[in-house]
PDB file of C-alpha atoms and ligand atoms in Angstrom:
ATOM      1  CA  MET A   1      -4.080  67.410  55.929  1.00  0.00           C
ATOM      2  CA  ASN A   2      -7.614  66.310  56.938  1.00  0.00           C
ATOM      3  CA  HIS A   3      -8.333  62.648  56.965  1.00  0.00           C
ATOM      4  CA  PRO A   4     -11.701  61.090  57.274  1.00  0.00           C
ATOM      5  CA  ASP A   5     -12.399  59.887  60.959  1.00  0.00           C
ATOM      6  CA  TRP A   6     -12.557  56.184  59.785  1.00  0.00           C
ATOM      7  CA  LEU A   7      -8.912  56.103  58.644  1.00  0.00           C
ATOM      8  CA  ARG A   8      -6.365  55.082  61.268  1.00  0.00           C
ATOM      9  CA  LEU A   9      -2.978  56.212  59.788  1.00  0.00           C
ATOM     10  CA  ARG A  10      -0.082  54.426  60.965  1.00  0.00           C
ATOM     11  CA  PRO A  11       3.367  56.099  59.666  1.00  0.00           C
ATOM     12  CA  THR A  12       4.737  52.701  59.654  1.00  0.00           C
ATOM     13  CA  CYS A  13       3.780  49.113  61.294  1.00  0.00           C
ATOM     14  CA  PRO A  14       4.884  45.572  60.723  1.00  0.00           C
ATOM     15  CA  SER A  15       1.310  44.530  59.641  1.00  0.00           C
ATOM     16  CA  THR A  16      -2.071  46.380  59.359  1.00  0.00           C
ATOM     17  CA  ASN A  17      -3.702  43.197  60.272  1.00  0.00           C
ATOM     18  CA  THR A  18      -1.708  42.431  63.277  1.00  0.00           C
ATOM     19  CA  TRP A  19      -2.057  46.220  64.398  1.00  0.00           C
ATOM     20  CA  ALA A  20      -5.648  45.810  63.903  1.00  0.00           C
ATOM     21  CA  LEU A  21      -5.950  42.690  65.718  1.00  0.00           C
ATOM     22  CA  GLU A  22      -4.074  44.320  68.666  1.00  0.00           C
ATOM     23  CA  HIS A  23      -6.134  47.415  68.816  1.00  0.00           C
ATOM     24  CA  LEU A  24      -9.617  45.959  68.152  1.00  0.00           C
ATOM     25  CA  ALA A  25     -11.165  47.210  71.244  1.00  0.00           C
ATOM     26  CA  GLY A  26     -10.743  50.863  69.905  1.00  0.00           C
ATOM     27  CA  LEU A  27     -11.845  50.228  66.223  1.00  0.00           C
ATOM     28  CA  SER A  28     -15.316  50.539  64.961  1.00  0.00           C
ATOM     29  CA  HIS A  29     -17.249  48.861  62.054  1.00  0.00           C
ATOM     30  CA  GLY A  30     -15.824  50.593  58.780  1.00  0.00           C
ATOM     31  CA  ASP A  31     -12.503  51.735  60.162  1.00  0.00           C
ATOM     32  CA  VAL A  32      -9.487  51.262  57.927  1.00  0.00           C
ATOM     33  CA  VAL A  33      -5.971  50.880  59.266  1.00  0.00           C
ATOM     34  CA  PHE A  34      -3.671  52.209  56.661  1.00  0.00           C
ATOM     35  CA  THR A  35       0.288  52.351  56.604  1.00  0.00           C
ATOM     36  CA  SER A  36       2.494  53.229  53.489  1.00  0.00           C
ATOM     37  CA  HIS A  37       5.240  51.446  55.192  1.00  0.00           C
ATOM     38  CA  GLN A  38       4.558  47.817  56.319  1.00  0.00           C
ATOM     39  CA  THR A  39       7.501  46.040  57.372  1.00  0.00           C
ATOM     40  CA  ALA A  40       6.534  42.485  58.174  1.00  0.00           C
ATOM     41  CA  GLY A  41       3.331  41.895  56.207  1.00  0.00           C
ATOM     42  CA  ARG A  42       1.662  38.602  56.507  1.00  0.00           C
ATOM     43  CA  GLY A  43       0.038  36.454  53.662  1.00  0.00           C
ATOM     44  CA  GLN A  44      -2.243  33.576  53.317  1.00  0.00           C
ATOM     45  CA  TRP A  45      -0.970  30.203  54.765  1.00  0.00           C
ATOM     46  CA  GLY A  46       1.459  32.001  57.328  1.00  0.00           C
ATOM     47  CA  ARG A  47       3.554  33.253  54.655  1.00  0.00           C
ATOM     48  CA  HIS A  48       5.827  36.481  54.674  1.00  0.00           C
ATOM     49  CA  TRP A  49       4.197  39.193  52.517  1.00  0.00           C
ATOM     50  CA  MET A  50       6.620  41.430  50.935  1.00  0.00           C
ATOM     51  CA  ALA A  51       5.338  45.039  50.297  1.00  0.00           C
ATOM     52  CA  PRO A  52       7.793  47.426  48.671  1.00  0.00           C
ATOM     53  CA  GLU A  53       7.182  51.015  48.668  1.00  0.00           C
ATOM     54  CA  GLY A  54       4.087  51.888  46.570  1.00  0.00           C
ATOM     55  CA  VAL A  55       1.901  48.745  47.492  1.00  0.00           C
ATOM     56  CA  LEU A  56      -1.148  49.875  49.240  1.00  0.00           C
ATOM     57  CA  THR A  57      -1.534  48.241  52.546  1.00  0.00           C
ATOM     58  CA  ALA A  58      -4.752  48.316  54.530  1.00  0.00           C
ATOM     59  CA  SER A  59      -6.940  46.507  56.848  1.00  0.00           C
ATOM     60  CA  PHE A  60     -10.824  47.081  57.005  1.00  0.00           C
ATOM     61  CA  ILE A  61     -12.761  46.320  60.277  1.00  0.00           C
ATOM     62  CA  LEU A  62     -16.124  44.768  59.500  1.00  0.00           C
ATOM     63  CA  ARG A  63     -18.157  43.979  62.666  1.00  0.00           C
ATOM     64  CA  ASP A  64     -21.013  41.625  63.185  1.00  0.00           C
ATOM     65  CA  LEU A  65     -20.516  39.375  60.146  1.00  0.00           C
ATOM     66  CA  PRO A  66     -22.715  36.275  60.438  1.00  0.00           C
ATOM     67  CA  ARG A  67     -20.094  33.542  60.653  1.00  0.00           C
ATOM     68  CA  PRO A  68     -21.563  31.158  58.009  1.00  0.00           C
ATOM     69  CA  HIS A  69     -20.534  33.851  55.383  1.00  0.00           C
ATOM     70  CA  LEU A  70     -16.971  33.676  56.293  1.00  0.00           C
ATOM     71  CA  SER A  71     -15.891  31.069  53.893  1.00  0.00           C
ATOM     72  CA  TYR A  72     -16.536  33.003  50.756  1.00  0.00           C
ATOM     73  CA  LEU A  73     -15.871  36.537  52.104  1.00  0.00           C
ATOM     74  CA  SER A  74     -12.498  36.872  50.660  1.00  0.00           C
ATOM     75  CA  VAL A  75     -13.783  35.946  47.055  1.00  0.00           C
ATOM     76  CA  LEU A  76     -16.634  38.796  47.411  1.00  0.00           C
ATOM     77  CA  VAL A  77     -13.909  41.196  48.669  1.00  0.00           C
ATOM     78  CA  GLY A  78     -11.788  40.267  45.454  1.00  0.00           C
ATOM     79  CA  LEU A  79     -15.032  41.047  43.478  1.00  0.00           C
ATOM     80  CA  ALA A  80     -15.186  44.322  45.303  1.00  0.00           C
ATOM     81  CA  VAL A  81     -11.700  45.292  44.328  1.00  0.00           C
ATOM     82  CA  VAL A  82     -12.163  44.286  40.804  1.00  0.00           C
ATOM     83  CA  GLN A  83     -15.415  46.308  40.382  1.00  0.00           C
ATOM     84  CA  MET A  84     -13.784  49.392  42.279  1.00  0.00           C
ATOM     85  CA  LEU A  85     -10.914  49.279  39.728  1.00  0.00           C
ATOM     86  CA  GLU A  86     -12.973  48.712  36.701  1.00  0.00           C
ATOM     87  CA  ALA A  87     -15.109  51.749  37.879  1.00  0.00           C
ATOM     88  CA  HIS A  88     -11.861  53.869  38.055  1.00  0.00           C
ATOM     89  CA  ALA A  89     -10.550  52.493  34.894  1.00  0.00           C
ATOM     90  CA  PRO A  90     -12.878  50.853  32.330  1.00  0.00           C
ATOM     91  CA  SER A  91      -9.770  50.026  30.306  1.00  0.00           C
ATOM     92  CA  LEU A  92      -9.173  47.179  32.924  1.00  0.00           C
ATOM     93  CA  ALA A  93     -12.548  45.287  32.339  1.00  0.00           C
ATOM     94  CA  GLN A  94     -11.963  41.797  31.002  1.00  0.00           C
ATOM     95  CA  ARG A  95      -8.332  42.110  32.164  1.00  0.00           C
ATOM     96  CA  LEU A  96      -8.954  41.689  35.947  1.00  0.00           C
ATOM     97  CA  GLN A  97      -9.576  38.265  37.208  1.00  0.00           C
ATOM     98  CA  ILE A  98     -10.364  36.624  40.581  1.00  0.00           C
ATOM     99  CA  LYS A  99      -8.196  33.797  41.597  1.00  0.00           C
ATOM    100  CA  TRP A 100     -10.238  31.798  44.189  1.00  0.00           C
ATOM    101  CA  PRO A 101      -9.867  32.159  47.041  1.00  0.00           C
ATOM    102  CA  ASN A 102      -8.128  35.391  47.698  1.00  0.00           C
ATOM    103  CA  ASP A 103      -6.278  37.031  44.974  1.00  0.00           C
ATOM    104  CA  VAL A 104      -7.068  39.507  42.229  1.00  0.00           C
ATOM    105  CA  TRP A 105      -4.983  39.300  38.893  1.00  0.00           C
ATOM    106  CA  LEU A 106      -4.309  41.450  36.188  1.00  0.00           C
ATOM    107  CA  ASP A 107      -3.051  40.577  32.588  1.00  0.00           C
ATOM    108  CA  GLY A 108      -1.972  37.231  33.940  1.00  0.00           C
ATOM    109  CA  ARG A 109      -0.169  38.377  37.083  1.00  0.00           C
ATOM    110  CA  LYS A 110      -0.970  38.947  40.590  1.00  0.00           C
ATOM    111  CA  LEU A 111      -2.120  42.441  41.482  1.00  0.00           C
ATOM    112  CA  ALA A 112      -3.645  42.134  44.871  1.00  0.00           C
ATOM    113  CA  GLY A 113      -3.964  39.618  47.890  1.00  0.00           C
ATOM    114  CA  ILE A 114      -6.530  39.439  50.514  1.00  0.00           C
ATOM    115  CA  LEU A 115      -5.988  38.181  54.107  1.00  0.00           C
ATOM    116  CA  SER A 116      -9.264  37.910  56.161  1.00  0.00           C
ATOM    117  CA  GLU A 117      -8.859  37.194  59.787  1.00  0.00           C
ATOM    118  CA  THR A 118     -11.034  36.776  62.651  1.00  0.00           C
ATOM    119  CA  PRO A 119     -10.033  37.447  66.181  1.00  0.00           C
ATOM    120  CA  SER A 120     -12.312  34.902  68.029  1.00  0.00           C
ATOM    121  CA  HIS A 121     -14.616  32.152  67.433  1.00  0.00           C
ATOM    122  CA  ARG A 122     -17.010  32.868  70.465  1.00  0.00           C
ATOM    123  CA  ASP A 123     -20.261  33.764  68.923  1.00  0.00           C
ATOM    124  CA  ASN A 124     -22.237  33.477  65.696  1.00  0.00           C
ATOM    125  CA  GLN A 125     -21.580  37.100  64.699  1.00  0.00           C
ATOM    126  CA  THR A 126     -17.837  37.979  64.470  1.00  0.00           C
ATOM    127  CA  THR A 127     -15.626  40.858  63.637  1.00  0.00           C
ATOM    128  CA  VAL A 128     -13.389  40.198  60.425  1.00  0.00           C
ATOM    129  CA  ILE A 129     -10.264  42.082  59.586  1.00  0.00           C
ATOM    130  CA  VAL A 130      -9.920  42.291  55.768  1.00  0.00           C
ATOM    131  CA  GLY A 131      -6.450  42.943  54.888  1.00  0.00           C
ATOM    132  CA  ILE A 132      -5.564  43.921  51.299  1.00  0.00           C
ATOM    133  CA  GLY A 133      -2.466  44.494  49.633  1.00  0.00           C
ATOM    134  CA  LEU A 134      -2.716  46.148  46.225  1.00  0.00           C
ATOM    135  CA  ASN A 135       0.239  46.863  43.882  1.00  0.00           C
ATOM    136  CA  ARG A 136      -0.560  50.491  43.437  1.00  0.00           C
ATOM    137  CA  GLN A 137       2.754  52.121  42.344  1.00  0.00           C
ATOM    138  CA  ALA A 138       5.358  49.278  43.181  1.00  0.00           C
ATOM    139  CA  ASP A 139       8.575  48.352  41.391  1.00  0.00           C
ATOM    140  CA  PHE A 140       9.301  44.652  41.650  1.00  0.00           C
ATOM    141  CA  SER A 141      11.771  44.611  38.942  1.00  0.00           C
ATOM    142  CA  GLN A 142      14.586  43.933  41.310  1.00  0.00           C
ATOM    143  CA  THR A 143      12.793  41.092  43.146  1.00  0.00           C
ATOM    144  CA  ALA A 144      12.237  37.579  42.513  1.00  0.00           C
ATOM    145  CA  LEU A 145       8.560  38.199  41.977  1.00  0.00           C
ATOM    146  CA  HIS A 146       8.997  40.380  38.814  1.00  0.00           C
ATOM    147  CA  ASP A 147       7.445  38.208  36.291  1.00  0.00           C
ATOM    148  CA  ARG A 148       4.437  36.939  38.518  1.00  0.00           C
ATOM    149  CA  VAL A 149       3.295  40.404  39.952  1.00  0.00           C
ATOM    150  CA  ILE A 150       1.923  43.584  38.295  1.00  0.00           C
ATOM    151  CA  SER A 151       1.459  47.131  39.606  1.00  0.00           C
ATOM    152  CA  LEU A 152      -1.370  49.353  38.506  1.00  0.00           C
ATOM    153  CA  HIS A 153       1.102  52.117  37.270  1.00  0.00           C
ATOM    154  CA  GLU A 154       2.327  49.568  34.596  1.00  0.00           C
ATOM    155  CA  VAL A 155      -1.132  49.794  32.882  1.00  0.00           C
ATOM    156  CA  LEU A 156      -2.545  53.178  33.898  1.00  0.00           C
ATOM    157  CA  SER A 157      -1.283  56.467  32.784  1.00  0.00           C
ATOM    158  CA  VAL A 158      -2.859  58.136  35.887  1.00  0.00           C
ATOM    159  CA  VAL A 159      -2.818  56.098  39.061  1.00  0.00           C
ATOM    160  CA  PRO A 160      -5.621  56.683  41.484  1.00  0.00           C
ATOM    161  CA  ASP A 161      -4.369  58.186  44.728  1.00  0.00           C
ATOM    162  CA  VAL A 162      -4.628  56.318  48.013  1.00  0.00           C
ATOM    163  CA  MET A 163      -7.837  57.832  49.110  1.00  0.00           C
ATOM    164  CA  SER A 164      -9.575  57.367  45.809  1.00  0.00           C
ATOM    165  CA  LEU A 165      -9.081  53.691  46.275  1.00  0.00           C
ATOM    166  CA  LEU A 166      -9.587  53.237  49.903  1.00  0.00           C
ATOM    167  CA  ALA A 167     -12.849  55.289  50.015  1.00  0.00           C
ATOM    168  CA  PRO A 168     -14.773  53.279  47.424  1.00  0.00           C
ATOM    169  CA  LEU A 169     -13.576  50.088  48.541  1.00  0.00           C
ATOM    170  CA  ARG A 170     -14.577  50.830  52.175  1.00  0.00           C
ATOM    171  CA  SER A 171     -18.071  51.799  50.971  1.00  0.00           C
ATOM    172  CA  ALA A 172     -18.178  48.562  48.801  1.00  0.00           C
ATOM    173  CA  LEU A 173     -17.191  46.331  51.863  1.00  0.00           C
ATOM    174  CA  LEU A 174     -19.697  48.165  54.085  1.00  0.00           C
ATOM    175  CA  GLN A 175     -22.395  47.443  51.444  1.00  0.00           C
ATOM    176  CA  LEU A 176     -21.487  43.825  51.165  1.00  0.00           C
ATOM    177  CA  VAL A 177     -21.611  43.283  54.852  1.00  0.00           C
ATOM    178  CA  ALA A 178     -24.984  44.961  54.809  1.00  0.00           C
ATOM    179  CA  GLU A 179     -26.121  42.579  52.137  1.00  0.00           C
ATOM    180  CA  LEU A 180     -24.856  39.491  53.720  1.00  0.00           C
ATOM    181  CA  LYS A 181     -26.488  40.271  57.061  1.00  0.00           C
ATOM    182  CA  GLN A 182     -29.827  40.428  54.930  1.00  0.00           C
ATOM    183  CA  LEU A 183     -29.241  36.800  53.777  1.00  0.00           C
ATOM    184  CA  PRO A 184     -30.438  34.056  55.911  1.00  0.00           C
ATOM    185  CA  SER A 185     -27.307  31.896  56.868  1.00  0.00           C
ATOM    186  CA  ALA A 186     -28.025  28.713  54.873  1.00  0.00           C
ATOM    187  CA  ALA A 187     -29.251  31.036  51.748  1.00  0.00           C
ATOM    188  CA  PRO A 188     -27.650  30.702  48.377  1.00  0.00           C
ATOM    189  CA  LEU A 189     -25.532  33.632  47.295  1.00  0.00           C
ATOM    190  CA  THR A 190     -27.234  36.165  44.918  1.00  0.00           C
ATOM    191  CA  THR A 191     -27.066  35.367  41.381  1.00  0.00           C
ATOM    192  CA  ASN A 192     -25.282  38.690  40.750  1.00  0.00           C
ATOM    193  CA  TRP A 193     -22.295  37.794  42.897  1.00  0.00           C
ATOM    194  CA  VAL A 194     -21.978  34.263  41.527  1.00  0.00           C
ATOM    195  CA  ARG A 195     -22.170  35.513  37.983  1.00  0.00           C
ATOM    196  CA  ALA A 196     -19.876  38.512  38.572  1.00  0.00           C
ATOM    197  CA  VAL A 197     -17.208  36.244  40.225  1.00  0.00           C
ATOM    198  CA  ASN A 198     -17.396  33.514  37.694  1.00  0.00           C
ATOM    199  CA  GLN A 199     -17.111  35.820  34.734  1.00  0.00           C
ATOM    200  CA  ARG A 200     -13.591  36.864  36.255  1.00  0.00           C
ATOM    201  CA  ASP A 201     -12.732  33.439  37.337  1.00  0.00           C
ATOM    202  CA  LEU A 202      -8.966  32.976  36.588  1.00  0.00           C
ATOM    203  CA  LEU A 203      -9.030  28.985  37.293  1.00  0.00           C
ATOM    204  CA  ARG A 204     -12.086  28.328  35.207  1.00  0.00           C
ATOM    205  CA  ASP A 205     -11.444  25.277  32.915  1.00  0.00           C
ATOM    206  CA  ARG A 206      -8.020  24.989  34.212  1.00  0.00           C
ATOM    207  CA  THR A 207      -6.436  21.893  35.743  1.00  0.00           C
ATOM    208  CA  ILE A 208      -5.578  22.884  39.278  1.00  0.00           C
ATOM    209  CA  THR A 209      -4.055  21.257  42.253  1.00  0.00           C
ATOM    210  CA  VAL A 210      -5.404  22.365  45.625  1.00  0.00           C
ATOM    211  CA  LYS A 211      -3.974  21.665  49.086  1.00  0.00           C
ATOM    212  CA  ILE A 212      -6.662  21.087  51.672  1.00  0.00           C
ATOM    213  CA  GLY A 213      -4.900  20.469  54.984  1.00  0.00           C
ATOM    214  CA  VAL A 214      -2.557  17.642  54.360  1.00  0.00           C
ATOM    215  CA  GLU A 215      -4.475  16.371  51.352  1.00  0.00           C
ATOM    216  CA  GLU A 216      -3.922  17.166  47.673  1.00  0.00           C
ATOM    217  CA  MET A 217      -6.512  17.099  45.037  1.00  0.00           C
ATOM    218  CA  MET A 218      -6.475  17.821  41.295  1.00  0.00           C
ATOM    219  CA  GLY A 219      -9.178  18.787  39.136  1.00  0.00           C
ATOM    220  CA  ILE A 220     -10.677  20.962  36.716  1.00  0.00           C
ATOM    221  CA  GLY A 221     -12.047  24.481  38.033  1.00  0.00           C
ATOM    222  CA  LEU A 222     -15.671  25.001  37.430  1.00  0.00           C
ATOM    223  CA  GLY A 223     -16.202  28.184  39.465  1.00  0.00           C
ATOM    224  CA  LEU A 224     -18.281  29.424  42.503  1.00  0.00           C
ATOM    225  CA  ASP A 225     -21.424  27.612  43.228  1.00  0.00           C
ATOM    226  CA  TRP A 226     -24.517  29.026  44.766  1.00  0.00           C
ATOM    227  CA  GLN A 227     -23.352  28.099  48.359  1.00  0.00           C
ATOM    228  CA  GLY A 228     -20.089  30.157  47.965  1.00  0.00           C
ATOM    229  CA  GLY A 229     -18.051  26.872  47.458  1.00  0.00           C
ATOM    230  CA  TYR A 230     -15.439  26.577  44.542  1.00  0.00           C
ATOM    231  CA  GLN A 231     -16.514  23.745  42.336  1.00  0.00           C
ATOM    232  CA  LEU A 232     -13.796  21.159  41.293  1.00  0.00           C
ATOM    233  CA  ARG A 233     -14.467  18.294  38.734  1.00  0.00           C
ATOM    234  CA  LEU A 234     -12.395  15.503  39.835  1.00  0.00           C
ATOM    235  CA  PRO A 235     -10.833  13.027  37.555  1.00  0.00           C
ATOM    236  CA  ASP A 236     -13.591  10.400  38.271  1.00  0.00           C
ATOM    237  CA  GLY A 237     -16.112  12.952  37.036  1.00  0.00           C
ATOM    238  CA  THR A 238     -17.688  13.771  40.442  1.00  0.00           C
ATOM    239  CA  VAL A 239     -17.905  17.358  41.450  1.00  0.00           C
ATOM    240  CA  ARG A 240     -16.572  18.435  44.908  1.00  0.00           C
ATOM    241  CA  SER A 241     -17.414  21.889  46.318  1.00  0.00           C
ATOM    242  CA  LEU A 242     -14.384  23.281  48.328  1.00  0.00           C
ATOM    243  CA  ARG A 243     -14.837  25.836  51.188  1.00  0.00           C
ATOM    244  CA  ALA A 244     -11.148  26.628  51.694  1.00  0.00           C
ATOM    245  CA  GLY A 245      -7.981  25.513  50.113  1.00  0.00           C
ATOM    246  CA  GLN A 246      -4.672  26.543  48.802  1.00  0.00           C
ATOM    247  CA  ILE A 247      -4.043  26.486  44.902  1.00  0.00           C
ATOM    248  CA  ILE A 248      -0.631  25.108  44.599  1.00  0.00           C
ATOM    249  CA  ARG A 249      -0.498  24.565  40.868  1.00  0.00           C
ATOM    250  CA  TRP A 250      -2.565  25.345  37.822  1.00  0.00           C
ATOM    251  CA  HIS A 251      -2.373  25.329  34.064  1.00  0.00           C
TER     252      HIS A 251
HETATM  253  O1  LIG B 301      -1.708  37.201  48.967  1.00  0.00           O
HETATM  254  C1  LIG B 301      -1.758  36.983  49.979  1.00  0.00           C
HETATM  255  O2  LIG B 301      -1.435  35.823  50.503  1.00  0.00           O
HETATM  256  C2  LIG B 301      -2.621  37.931  51.073  1.00  0.00           C
HETATM  257  C3  LIG B 301      -1.694  39.102  51.316  1.00  0.00           C
HETATM  258  C4  LIG B 301      -2.572  40.067  52.224  1.00  0.00           C
HETATM  259  C5  LIG B 301      -1.538  41.336  52.472  1.00  0.00           C
HETATM  260  C6  LIG B 301      -2.209  42.412  53.180  1.00  0.00           C
HETATM  261  S1  LIG B 301      -1.348  43.854  53.239  1.00  0.00           S
HETATM  262  C7  LIG B 301      -2.450  44.501  54.501  1.00  0.00           C
HETATM  263  C8  LIG B 301      -2.636  43.347  55.429  1.00  0.00           C
HETATM  264  N1  LIG B 301      -1.685  43.325  56.584  1.00  0.00           N
HETATM  265  C9  LIG B 301      -0.994  42.206  56.232  1.00  0.00           C
HETATM  266  O3  LIG B 301      -0.046  41.675  57.024  1.00  0.00           O
HETATM  267  N2  LIG B 301      -1.468  41.295  55.563  1.00  0.00           N
HETATM  268  C10 LIG B 301      -2.518  42.222  54.859  1.00  0.00           C
END
């Protein structure tokens, strides 16, 4: 079977992100590391990330991204995932949501997670490895996660094959990087991005608790702002713009 030259197929590997980090010198902008058998996936906040058979696990290599854009990259990648799925299956529009800073949800359950990692902090332009785990045709029914996660096959009669997901996603991410490079580093995000993310914001108007380092903060989610921060209205009425954080509760 012929594969495009950007596809780095691994029959099995512990983690596509780790493999990409270890083989970065031989990888180019736009390369995609893919395996159908990831044995030790990594998630946000150092967590183990389980991928039963049928979860699409891939890492996208993006070169020369201006460093100031890193803090909101995962949210924009989440938007790219949502828009790619909406293009495949218009029935999913309005049902897909972005949970800041790195998740895609469908019908109130997690569909995909994103782990963006940078190999070094040496200069102002950096390489980013964007790892995406997307529940394509995975059965979680025998796992502890079954009521919190969802897989595409549960809502689509025809599930897109792996290449029909990877190829448009890769194009969307290359386009995203090209657009981010055009933005001056301190410039606000484009209206389209902010609006599109906020229309699909899972945390909007919810009471959320965010962990930032050792500090925990509670407030109401207000959505992404023009600088790419996530706005939180604190109990005293002030609004704080978050650049990073782990959502530990919401209701
Ligand atoms: O939800 C999260 O915490 C992020 C999960 C990211 C999982 C993907 S699967 C492909 C890539 N390789 C990894 O080890 N992690 C990411």
